[in-house]
Short mmCIF file of C-alpha atoms in Angstrom, two decimals:
data_model
loop_
_atom_site.label_atom_id
_atom_site.label_comp_id
_atom_site.label_asym_id
_atom_site.label_seq_id
_atom_site.Cartn_x
_atom_site.Cartn_y
_atom_site.Cartn_z
CA MET A 29 -7.50 -49.55 31.62
CA GLU A 30 -9.23 -46.19 31.15
CA SER A 31 -9.79 -45.87 34.92
CA ILE A 32 -6.07 -46.47 35.58
CA ILE A 33 -5.06 -43.77 33.09
CA LYS A 34 -7.60 -41.37 34.58
CA ARG A 35 -6.26 -42.01 38.11
CA ILE A 36 -2.64 -41.39 36.95
CA GLU A 37 -3.70 -38.11 35.34
CA GLU A 38 -5.44 -37.04 38.57
CA GLU A 39 -2.31 -37.85 40.60
CA ILE A 40 -0.12 -35.83 38.23
CA SER A 41 -2.58 -32.94 38.42
CA ALA A 42 -2.49 -33.09 42.24
CA LEU A 43 1.31 -32.89 42.23
CA THR A 44 1.23 -29.69 40.09
CA PRO A 45 -1.89 -27.81 41.19
CA ASN A 46 -0.68 -24.35 40.08
CA VAL A 47 0.13 -25.30 36.50
CA GLN A 48 -2.74 -25.81 34.08
CA GLU A 49 -1.37 -27.84 31.18
CA GLU A 50 -3.75 -26.33 28.66
CA GLU A 51 -2.70 -22.76 29.63
CA THR A 52 1.07 -23.14 30.04
CA GLY A 53 3.88 -24.83 28.19
CA ILE A 54 7.63 -25.27 28.14
CA VAL A 55 10.06 -24.24 25.41
CA ARG A 56 11.47 -27.40 23.83
CA THR A 57 13.91 -25.66 21.47
CA ALA A 58 14.48 -22.05 20.43
CA GLY A 59 16.51 -20.66 17.56
CA ASP A 60 16.35 -18.36 14.54
CA GLY A 61 13.42 -16.49 16.06
CA ILE A 62 11.25 -19.63 16.34
CA ALA A 63 10.30 -21.46 19.56
CA GLU A 64 8.98 -25.03 19.70
CA ILE A 65 6.71 -25.29 22.72
CA ASP A 66 5.43 -28.41 24.48
CA GLY A 67 1.91 -28.06 25.84
CA LEU A 68 -0.57 -25.27 25.14
CA GLN A 69 -3.11 -27.80 23.87
CA ASN A 70 -5.85 -25.17 23.64
CA ALA A 71 -3.80 -22.55 21.81
CA ILE A 72 -5.28 -21.09 18.62
CA MET A 73 -3.70 -19.65 15.47
CA THR A 74 -2.24 -16.12 15.81
CA GLU A 75 -2.76 -16.20 19.59
CA MET A 76 -0.24 -14.31 21.68
CA VAL A 77 1.87 -16.11 24.26
CA LEU A 78 4.19 -14.72 26.94
CA PHE A 79 7.66 -16.12 27.56
CA ASP A 80 7.95 -15.83 31.34
CA PRO A 81 11.38 -16.59 32.84
CA SER A 82 10.28 -16.40 36.48
CA PHE A 83 6.75 -17.80 36.30
CA ASP A 84 6.09 -16.27 39.74
CA GLY A 85 3.15 -14.07 40.50
CA SER A 86 0.10 -13.29 38.39
CA LEU A 87 -0.10 -12.99 34.62
CA GLU A 88 -0.74 -9.24 34.99
CA ASP A 89 2.51 -8.81 36.93
CA ALA A 90 4.42 -10.72 34.26
CA ILE A 91 3.02 -8.52 31.48
CA LYS A 92 3.95 -5.38 33.44
CA ASP A 93 7.54 -6.56 33.48
CA ALA A 94 10.06 -4.01 32.18
CA ASP A 95 10.53 -5.78 28.85
CA PRO A 96 8.18 -8.75 28.34
CA ILE A 97 8.87 -11.18 25.48
CA TYR A 98 5.85 -12.15 23.40
CA GLY A 99 5.33 -14.84 20.84
CA LEU A 100 2.83 -15.48 18.06
CA VAL A 101 1.47 -19.00 17.57
CA LEU A 102 1.64 -19.95 13.88
CA ASN A 103 1.88 -23.77 13.88
CA LEU A 104 -0.52 -26.09 15.71
CA GLU A 105 0.91 -29.61 16.07
CA GLU A 106 -0.05 -32.84 17.82
CA ASP A 107 2.30 -32.47 20.76
CA GLY A 108 2.67 -28.68 20.97
CA VAL A 109 2.93 -25.51 18.98
CA ARG A 110 5.54 -23.47 17.14
CA ALA A 111 5.60 -19.73 17.79
CA VAL A 112 7.44 -16.80 16.27
CA ILE A 113 9.29 -14.76 18.89
CA LEU A 114 8.34 -11.07 18.80
CA GLY A 115 11.39 -9.41 20.25
CA ASP A 116 14.86 -10.39 21.43
CA ALA A 117 15.01 -14.11 20.57
CA SER A 118 18.30 -14.50 22.48
CA ARG A 119 16.39 -14.17 25.77
CA VAL A 120 14.27 -17.26 25.04
CA TYR A 121 15.90 -20.52 26.14
CA GLU A 122 15.14 -24.22 26.39
CA GLY A 123 12.99 -25.09 29.40
CA MET A 124 11.50 -21.60 29.71
CA ARG A 125 7.86 -21.40 30.80
CA VAL A 126 5.31 -20.02 28.34
CA ARG A 127 1.84 -18.67 29.19
CA ARG A 128 -1.18 -18.28 26.94
CA LEU A 129 -2.60 -14.77 26.92
CA GLY A 130 -6.02 -15.84 25.68
CA ARG A 131 -6.21 -13.17 22.96
CA LEU A 132 -5.21 -12.74 19.37
CA LEU A 133 -2.34 -10.45 18.48
CA SER A 134 -3.76 -6.94 18.70
CA ILE A 135 -2.34 -3.46 18.13
CA PRO A 136 -3.43 0.00 19.32
CA VAL A 137 -5.50 2.07 16.87
CA GLY A 138 -7.05 5.51 17.06
CA ASP A 139 -6.78 9.16 16.05
CA ALA A 140 -3.78 9.59 18.37
CA LEU A 141 -1.63 7.59 15.91
CA VAL A 142 -1.96 10.27 13.21
CA GLY A 143 1.38 12.00 12.71
CA ARG A 144 3.34 9.25 14.43
CA VAL A 145 5.83 6.57 13.39
CA VAL A 146 5.15 3.14 14.92
CA ASN A 147 6.50 -0.40 14.58
CA ALA A 148 4.55 -3.51 13.57
CA LEU A 149 3.12 -3.83 17.11
CA GLY A 150 1.89 -0.23 17.15
CA GLU A 151 4.64 0.93 19.52
CA PRO A 152 6.02 4.45 18.87
CA VAL A 153 9.55 4.58 17.45
CA ASP A 154 9.76 8.32 16.67
CA GLY A 155 10.99 9.45 20.09
CA LYS A 156 7.87 11.54 20.74
CA GLY A 157 6.73 9.59 23.78
CA PRO A 158 3.87 7.14 24.37
CA ILE A 159 0.60 7.24 22.42
CA ALA A 160 -2.49 7.73 24.58
CA GLY A 161 -6.18 7.44 23.74
CA THR A 162 -6.01 4.26 21.67
CA LYS A 163 -7.92 0.99 21.69
CA LEU A 164 -6.78 -2.49 20.73
CA MET A 165 -7.90 -4.22 17.53
CA PRO A 166 -6.92 -7.74 16.35
CA ILE A 167 -4.26 -7.58 13.67
CA GLU A 168 -6.09 -10.22 11.59
CA HIS A 169 -9.66 -9.44 10.57
CA GLU A 170 -12.04 -11.17 8.20
CA ALA A 171 -12.70 -9.07 5.11
CA TYR A 172 -16.16 -7.56 4.63
CA GLY A 173 -18.57 -9.56 2.50
CA VAL A 174 -20.11 -8.50 -0.81
CA MET A 175 -23.37 -7.32 0.78
CA ASP A 176 -21.47 -4.96 3.10
CA ARG A 177 -19.73 -3.23 0.20
CA SER A 178 -20.78 -0.62 -2.33
CA PRO A 179 -19.39 0.10 -5.83
CA VAL A 180 -16.09 1.97 -6.12
CA ASN A 181 -17.07 5.25 -7.76
CA VAL A 182 -15.30 8.05 -5.84
CA PRO A 183 -11.88 8.99 -7.24
CA LEU A 184 -8.69 8.97 -5.21
CA HIS A 185 -6.64 11.63 -6.96
CA THR A 186 -2.92 10.88 -7.00
CA GLY A 187 -1.92 14.25 -8.44
CA ILE A 188 -0.05 12.38 -11.19
CA LYS A 189 -1.52 13.24 -14.59
CA ALA A 190 -0.67 9.95 -16.28
CA ILE A 191 -2.39 7.92 -13.55
CA ASP A 192 -5.47 10.08 -12.97
CA ALA A 193 -6.08 10.29 -16.73
CA MET A 194 -5.33 6.73 -17.89
CA ILE A 195 -5.28 4.41 -14.84
CA PRO A 196 -7.68 6.03 -12.36
CA ILE A 197 -7.80 4.81 -8.77
CA GLY A 198 -11.03 4.81 -6.78
CA ARG A 199 -11.53 4.93 -3.04
CA GLY A 200 -11.82 1.33 -1.90
CA GLN A 201 -9.77 -0.04 -4.82
CA ARG A 202 -6.62 -2.21 -4.73
CA GLU A 203 -4.17 -0.96 -7.35
CA LEU A 204 -0.78 -2.62 -7.65
CA ILE A 205 2.37 -0.56 -8.34
CA ILE A 206 4.92 -2.90 -9.91
CA GLY A 207 8.35 -2.57 -11.50
CA ASP A 208 12.08 -3.07 -11.06
CA ARG A 209 14.10 -1.51 -8.28
CA GLY A 210 14.71 2.23 -8.65
CA VAL A 211 12.09 3.06 -11.29
CA GLY A 212 9.90 5.32 -9.13
CA LYS A 213 7.40 3.01 -7.37
CA THR A 214 7.78 4.65 -3.96
CA THR A 215 7.73 8.10 -5.59
CA ILE A 216 4.22 7.46 -6.94
CA ALA A 217 3.05 6.36 -3.49
CA ILE A 218 4.55 9.35 -1.67
CA ASP A 219 3.27 11.83 -4.27
CA THR A 220 -0.20 10.35 -3.77
CA ILE A 221 0.06 11.06 -0.03
CA LEU A 222 1.32 14.60 -0.70
CA ASN A 223 -1.55 15.27 -3.11
CA GLN A 224 -4.20 14.56 -0.49
CA LYS A 225 -3.33 17.94 0.99
CA SER A 226 -5.19 19.54 -1.94
CA GLU A 227 -8.36 17.57 -1.07
CA PRO A 228 -11.06 19.16 1.13
CA GLU A 229 -10.31 18.44 4.79
CA ALA A 230 -13.73 16.83 5.32
CA THR A 231 -13.07 14.17 2.67
CA ARG A 232 -9.28 13.92 2.97
CA PRO A 233 -8.23 10.30 3.52
CA ILE A 234 -6.00 9.26 6.40
CA CYS A 235 -2.81 7.88 4.81
CA ILE A 236 -0.86 4.94 6.22
CA TYR A 237 2.58 4.29 4.74
CA VAL A 238 3.94 0.82 5.61
CA ALA A 239 7.71 0.48 5.09
CA ILE A 240 8.62 -3.23 4.92
CA GLY A 241 12.27 -4.27 4.86
CA GLN A 242 13.45 -0.78 3.86
CA LYS A 243 16.62 0.95 4.98
CA GLU A 244 15.93 3.04 8.05
CA SER A 245 17.63 6.01 6.37
CA LYS A 246 15.15 5.81 3.47
CA THR A 247 12.16 5.72 5.82
CA ALA A 248 13.58 8.63 7.85
CA LYS A 249 13.99 10.63 4.64
CA ILE A 250 10.37 9.94 3.65
CA VAL A 251 9.10 10.96 7.11
CA ALA A 252 11.16 14.17 6.94
CA SER A 253 9.72 14.93 3.49
CA LEU A 254 6.16 14.36 4.73
CA GLU A 255 6.75 16.57 7.77
CA GLU A 256 8.28 19.33 5.68
CA SER A 257 5.26 19.40 3.36
CA GLY A 258 2.74 19.20 6.21
CA ALA A 259 1.47 15.78 5.09
CA MET A 260 2.25 14.10 8.44
CA ALA A 261 -0.83 15.91 9.78
CA TYR A 262 -2.92 13.18 8.13
CA THR A 263 -0.35 10.37 7.81
CA ILE A 264 0.74 7.39 9.93
CA VAL A 265 4.00 5.56 9.19
CA VAL A 266 4.39 1.89 10.13
CA THR A 267 7.97 0.70 9.83
CA ALA A 268 9.57 -2.75 9.90
CA PRO A 269 13.13 -2.04 8.68
CA ALA A 270 15.49 -4.53 7.10
CA SER A 271 17.28 -4.84 10.45
CA SER A 272 14.12 -6.01 12.23
CA PRO A 273 13.22 -9.71 12.64
CA ALA A 274 11.29 -11.43 9.83
CA ALA A 275 8.22 -11.62 12.08
CA PHE A 276 7.92 -7.83 12.20
CA GLN A 277 8.27 -7.55 8.41
CA PHE A 278 5.54 -10.19 8.08
CA LEU A 279 3.21 -8.40 10.51
CA ALA A 280 3.73 -4.77 9.42
CA PRO A 281 1.26 -4.83 6.46
CA PHE A 282 -1.45 -6.35 8.67
CA ALA A 283 -0.79 -3.61 11.23
CA GLY A 284 -1.26 -0.98 8.50
CA ALA A 285 -4.50 -2.62 7.33
CA THR A 286 -5.83 -2.77 10.90
CA ILE A 287 -5.12 0.92 11.51
CA GLY A 288 -6.81 1.77 8.20
CA GLU A 289 -9.84 -0.37 9.02
CA HIS A 290 -10.35 1.57 12.24
CA PHE A 291 -10.86 4.78 10.24
CA MET A 292 -12.93 3.00 7.57
CA GLU A 293 -15.32 1.71 10.24
CA GLN A 294 -15.75 5.27 11.50
CA GLY A 295 -17.11 6.25 8.07
CA LYS A 296 -13.86 7.93 6.99
CA ASP A 297 -11.62 7.27 3.99
CA ALA A 298 -8.17 5.73 4.45
CA LEU A 299 -5.29 4.94 2.11
CA VAL A 300 -2.70 2.29 2.97
CA ILE A 301 0.52 1.81 1.00
CA TYR A 302 2.49 -1.44 1.38
CA ASP A 303 6.12 -0.79 0.38
CA ASP A 304 6.72 -3.50 -0.53
CA LEU A 305 4.98 -6.88 -0.39
CA SER A 306 7.89 -8.65 -2.13
CA LYS A 307 9.88 -8.19 1.06
CA GLN A 308 6.94 -9.39 3.16
CA ALA A 309 6.77 -12.54 1.02
CA VAL A 310 10.50 -13.14 1.55
CA ALA A 311 10.10 -12.68 5.31
CA TYR A 312 7.13 -15.07 5.31
CA ARG A 313 9.15 -17.61 3.31
CA GLN A 314 11.94 -17.40 5.88
CA MET A 315 9.50 -17.93 8.75
CA ALA A 316 7.67 -20.74 6.96
CA LEU A 317 10.86 -22.68 6.29
CA LEU A 318 11.93 -22.29 9.93
CA LEU A 319 8.46 -23.47 10.98
CA ARG A 320 9.10 -26.61 8.85
CA ARG A 321 6.31 -25.87 6.41
CA PRO A 322 6.89 -27.55 3.03
CA PRO A 323 8.42 -25.27 0.38
CA GLY A 324 6.78 -24.90 -3.03
CA ARG A 325 7.48 -22.82 -6.11
CA GLU A 326 10.57 -20.63 -5.62
CA ALA A 327 10.69 -22.07 -2.07
CA TYR A 328 7.62 -20.04 -1.02
CA PRO A 329 5.03 -21.95 1.03
CA GLY A 330 1.81 -22.79 -0.78
CA ASP A 331 -0.24 -20.35 1.32
CA VAL A 332 1.73 -17.24 0.30
CA PHE A 333 -1.18 -16.45 -2.06
CA TYR A 334 -3.58 -16.64 0.90
CA LEU A 335 -1.24 -14.38 2.87
CA HIS A 336 -1.60 -11.56 0.34
CA SER A 337 -5.23 -12.21 -0.54
CA ARG A 338 -6.48 -12.00 3.04
CA LEU A 339 -4.48 -8.79 3.45
CA LEU A 340 -5.62 -7.05 0.26
CA GLU A 341 -9.25 -8.22 0.44
CA ARG A 342 -9.60 -5.99 3.49
CA ALA A 343 -9.60 -2.96 1.18
CA ALA A 344 -13.22 -1.99 0.55
CA LYS A 345 -15.77 0.74 -0.02
CA LEU A 346 -18.40 0.08 2.63
CA SER A 347 -22.14 0.47 2.06
CA LYS A 348 -24.07 3.36 3.61
CA GLU A 349 -25.51 0.96 6.19
CA LYS A 350 -21.96 0.21 7.34
CA GLY A 351 -20.99 3.88 7.47
CA GLY A 352 -19.77 4.44 3.90
CA GLY A 353 -16.06 4.51 4.79
CA SER A 354 -13.36 3.17 2.50
CA LEU A 355 -9.90 1.62 2.65
CA THR A 356 -7.80 1.94 -0.52
CA ALA A 357 -4.74 -0.29 -0.90
CA LEU A 358 -1.68 0.49 -3.02
CA PRO A 359 0.59 -2.54 -2.72
CA ILE A 360 4.06 -2.31 -4.24
CA ILE A 361 5.84 -5.30 -5.79
CA GLU A 362 9.42 -5.38 -7.04
CA THR A 363 10.21 -7.34 -10.21
CA GLN A 364 13.53 -8.69 -11.40
CA GLU A 365 14.54 -7.50 -14.89
CA GLY A 366 10.92 -6.60 -15.64
CA ASP A 367 9.71 -10.19 -15.19
CA ILE A 368 6.03 -9.54 -14.54
CA SER A 369 5.26 -13.28 -14.87
CA ALA A 370 7.23 -14.36 -11.77
CA TYR A 371 5.46 -16.10 -8.87
CA ILE A 372 4.76 -13.25 -6.42
CA PRO A 373 3.94 -10.61 -9.12
CA THR A 374 1.38 -12.87 -10.80
CA ASN A 375 -0.11 -13.75 -7.41
CA VAL A 376 -0.68 -10.13 -6.43
CA ILE A 377 -1.83 -9.10 -9.92
CA SER A 378 -4.58 -11.73 -9.71
CA ILE A 379 -5.72 -10.35 -6.33
CA THR A 380 -5.75 -6.63 -7.14
CA ASP A 381 -8.06 -4.49 -9.30
CA GLY A 382 -5.36 -3.49 -11.76
CA GLN A 383 -1.70 -2.56 -11.90
CA ILE A 384 0.57 0.35 -12.74
CA PHE A 385 3.57 -1.24 -14.46
CA LEU A 386 6.76 0.82 -14.50
CA LEU A 387 9.43 0.03 -17.10
CA ALA A 388 13.16 0.53 -16.54
CA ASP A 389 13.65 1.31 -20.27
CA LEU A 390 11.17 4.20 -20.14
CA PHE A 391 12.71 5.41 -16.88
CA ASN A 392 16.15 5.46 -18.49
CA LYS A 393 14.74 7.48 -21.39
CA GLY A 394 13.69 10.16 -18.93
CA GLN A 395 9.96 9.43 -18.77
CA ARG A 396 8.54 10.22 -15.31
CA PRO A 397 6.58 8.30 -14.19
CA ALA A 398 7.84 5.46 -16.40
CA ILE A 399 4.42 3.88 -16.93
CA ASP A 400 4.06 1.12 -19.52
CA VAL A 401 0.64 2.00 -20.93
CA GLY A 402 0.18 -1.39 -22.59
CA ASN A 403 0.59 -3.45 -19.41
CA SER A 404 -1.06 -1.01 -17.00
CA VAL A 405 -4.78 -1.16 -16.31
CA SER A 406 -7.43 -0.13 -13.81
CA ARG A 407 -10.32 -2.57 -13.61
CA VAL A 408 -12.46 0.13 -12.00
CA GLY A 409 -11.73 2.46 -14.89
CA SER A 410 -13.77 5.57 -15.59
CA SER A 411 -16.14 4.74 -12.73
CA ALA A 412 -13.45 6.28 -10.52
CA GLN A 413 -13.11 9.46 -12.60
CA THR A 414 -14.88 12.78 -12.41
CA LYS A 415 -16.79 13.94 -15.49
CA ALA A 416 -14.06 16.49 -16.18
CA MET A 417 -11.31 13.87 -16.28
CA LYS A 418 -13.43 11.48 -18.36
CA LYS A 419 -13.94 14.20 -20.93
CA VAL A 420 -10.28 15.17 -21.32
CA SER A 421 -8.66 11.73 -21.06
CA GLY A 422 -10.79 9.70 -23.45
CA LYS A 423 -8.28 9.15 -26.25
CA ILE A 424 -4.94 9.52 -24.44
CA LYS A 425 -4.26 5.84 -23.80
CA LEU A 426 -5.01 4.78 -27.40
CA GLU A 427 -2.97 7.67 -28.80
CA LEU A 428 0.04 6.81 -26.64
CA ALA A 429 -0.16 3.11 -27.52
CA GLN A 430 -0.19 3.98 -31.24
CA PHE A 431 2.68 6.40 -30.70
CA ARG A 432 4.83 3.67 -29.09
CA GLU A 433 4.39 1.52 -32.23
CA LEU A 434 5.16 4.41 -34.58
CA GLU A 435 8.15 5.43 -32.45
CA ALA A 436 9.63 1.96 -32.85
CA PHE A 437 8.97 2.13 -36.62
CA MET A 438 10.54 5.60 -36.81
CA GLN A 439 13.92 4.20 -35.73
CA PHE A 440 14.16 2.24 -38.99
CA SER A 441 12.94 4.92 -41.36
CA SER A 442 14.14 8.48 -41.82
CA ASP A 443 11.57 9.34 -44.54
CA LEU A 444 8.12 9.74 -42.93
CA ASP A 445 4.93 10.95 -44.57
CA ALA A 446 3.23 14.04 -43.16
CA GLU A 447 0.40 12.17 -41.43
CA THR A 448 2.78 9.79 -39.63
CA LYS A 449 5.05 12.66 -38.56
CA LYS A 450 2.04 14.56 -37.24
CA ARG A 451 1.01 11.55 -35.14
CA ILE A 452 4.53 11.08 -33.80
CA ASP A 453 4.79 14.78 -32.88
CA SER A 454 1.41 14.58 -31.16
CA GLY A 455 2.47 11.49 -29.22
CA GLN A 456 5.75 13.14 -28.18
CA ARG A 457 3.87 16.21 -26.96
CA MET A 458 1.45 14.07 -24.96
CA THR A 459 4.34 12.10 -23.45
CA GLN A 460 5.97 15.37 -22.39
CA VAL A 461 2.69 16.67 -20.93
CA LEU A 462 2.30 13.50 -18.85
CA ASN A 463 5.89 13.79 -17.58
CA GLN A 464 6.00 14.99 -14.01
CA SER A 465 8.83 15.66 -11.58
CA GLU A 466 9.07 13.98 -8.20
CA GLY A 467 7.34 15.64 -5.27
CA HIS A 468 5.11 17.91 -7.37
CA PRO A 469 1.63 16.37 -7.59
CA LEU A 470 -1.00 18.58 -9.21
CA PRO A 471 -4.49 19.35 -7.89
CA PHE A 472 -7.23 17.63 -9.89
CA GLU A 473 -8.50 20.87 -11.47
CA MET A 474 -5.02 21.78 -12.78
CA GLU A 475 -4.55 18.28 -14.22
CA ALA A 476 -7.87 18.51 -16.06
CA ALA A 477 -7.11 21.99 -17.46
CA VAL A 478 -3.61 21.05 -18.68
CA ILE A 479 -4.75 17.81 -20.34
CA PHE A 480 -7.71 19.66 -21.91
CA ALA A 481 -5.24 22.12 -23.43
CA ALA A 482 -3.02 19.32 -24.74
CA VAL A 483 -5.75 17.23 -26.37
CA ASN A 484 -7.41 20.29 -27.93
CA GLY A 485 -4.29 21.52 -29.70
CA TYR A 486 -3.40 24.52 -27.54
CA LEU A 487 0.21 23.28 -27.27
CA ASP A 488 0.62 22.30 -30.94
CA SER A 489 2.44 25.52 -31.79
CA PHE A 490 5.39 24.37 -29.68
CA ASP A 491 8.08 22.00 -30.82
CA PRO A 492 7.64 18.61 -29.10
CA SER A 493 10.96 19.08 -27.28
CA GLN A 494 9.68 22.36 -25.76
CA THR A 495 6.36 20.97 -24.53
CA SER A 496 7.44 20.58 -20.89
CA SER A 497 8.51 24.20 -20.56
CA ALA A 498 5.35 25.32 -22.39
CA GLU A 499 3.21 23.31 -19.99
CA GLN A 500 4.93 24.92 -16.99
CA ARG A 501 4.20 28.36 -18.47
CA LEU A 502 0.58 27.30 -18.95
CA GLN A 503 0.31 26.19 -15.30
CA ASP A 504 1.77 29.51 -14.13
CA PHE A 505 -0.65 31.41 -16.39
CA LEU A 506 -3.69 29.49 -15.09
CA MET A 507 -2.66 30.00 -11.45
CA ARG A 508 -2.11 33.69 -12.05
CA GLU A 509 -4.96 34.70 -14.35
CA ALA A 510 -7.55 31.89 -14.39
CA LYS A 511 -7.99 30.98 -10.74
CA ASP A 512 -11.75 31.42 -11.04
CA VAL A 513 -11.87 28.87 -13.89
CA LEU A 514 -9.87 26.33 -11.84
CA ALA A 515 -12.21 26.94 -8.90
CA GLN A 516 -15.23 26.23 -11.15
CA ILE A 517 -13.69 22.94 -12.34
CA LYS A 518 -12.95 21.95 -8.73
CA GLU A 519 -16.48 22.74 -7.62
CA THR A 520 -18.45 21.25 -10.53
CA LYS A 521 -15.96 18.41 -11.29
CA ASN A 522 -16.93 18.91 -14.93
CA ILE A 523 -15.79 20.82 -18.00
CA ASP A 524 -19.05 21.63 -19.72
CA GLY A 525 -21.14 24.60 -20.80
CA ASP A 526 -20.01 27.85 -19.17
CA VAL A 527 -16.99 26.19 -17.52
CA GLU A 528 -15.69 24.94 -20.88
CA ALA A 529 -16.30 28.33 -22.49
CA SER A 530 -14.38 30.09 -19.70
CA LEU A 531 -11.50 27.60 -19.95
CA ARG A 532 -11.29 27.95 -23.74
CA ALA A 533 -11.25 31.73 -23.40
CA ALA A 534 -8.37 31.53 -20.91
CA LEU A 535 -6.46 29.10 -23.17
CA ASP A 536 -7.00 31.35 -26.21
CA LYS A 537 -5.55 34.22 -24.20
CA PHE A 538 -2.53 32.07 -23.31
CA ALA A 539 -2.05 31.04 -26.96
CA GLU A 540 -2.06 34.70 -28.07
CA ARG A 541 0.62 35.61 -25.53
CA VAL A 542 3.00 32.83 -26.47
CA ALA A 543 2.45 33.15 -30.25
#
């Protein structure tokens, strides 16, 4: 019996000598951006395939076609595979030939991408022409192991006082930014990119902003803002707009991570912002349901946790033996009505090293950024702070948490004792000091000096409602008459000894002028 089957197979092979069954297949059905393909027995997960309408000539000729259609294998089944179509799905039809490309999905990476806007496949979409001088890297990459990493102990300054003082971020960390729509999540991310301009050029991280499922007008506005401020000189934008297929929204974060890893492996620092992973999860859910994967909680497939974990685990601070580079990840997650316990938020919280939780109520009260101190945390903590910031920020978080409780109590009582009123006034002043307008990140040394002044009572002579204007006057004074002190703080990264004495002298001078 076996010999008969073998002979039949040989006869079939002789009739079709130019078609290797393990390398080619035929589209069984195509629709909704998904193709079911018969054949391709040797295909592997995330391998690229080429939909070839003519099937004449060599594979190289087919790839050089004016507009080739690629696919990404995501389901391996007994009698074939299912692939996501990367491109115009309307051009893929039943009976179409499909070729294996023998390589995983890869994108171009390199220094030439800096200052450019690309799609999820690394193709330029900014109208500035092709990108030369790049190499290809697989879009999926196994995260570095524990022995290849070193502790996160170098700060990534965001320029936002509330974050750098209370929820510090280190290079190589994964810090989640979470909150409802329209409460300032993207603002924090963009201000962080803008603030890197104040960092020394030698240690300035390359920033990658990944826009997932956003309106193209919003992304264009962000790119224009970055160009206007000069931040595009060290920034790469990866965009998969809401109008793009779900496959591109699924792949865009991996493209951003791959580009960042290229710089990390060169011994440089990189920062990647995923805005936002909620939309990637929705795109993945759409693809998974079309791929006939079983739905689970909230109709997401069971491996949506693995999707985000294998993406975010790629953030790391490498050991000196591996070059000492770092990749910092700032994923953004959108909540509904502040529900931090929903499926995707809890998933990503459990993967990351802390979260910055923004509250709509605080945003509506005028607090910027609207950070909920009680639910925000950095699991790296003071390890990612300079000595200067550690010294000035020690008691802020506790003081603000106590103030929130007293503020709630104050609403029910008009008669307050002197001690309670003093605490409330102090908390209101500190809240005003930590308020910050959009697009104005502060250099680290200015943050440290301002917070030092606030915690040491140099702003107590002002009414709490006037604290913001007083702080602006203080910043102007320091920039005008205490530049040498700010330079000392920047150089030593500490407020101690002579530096502290010089800063106190400058603040005393300021207090005399405004008295």
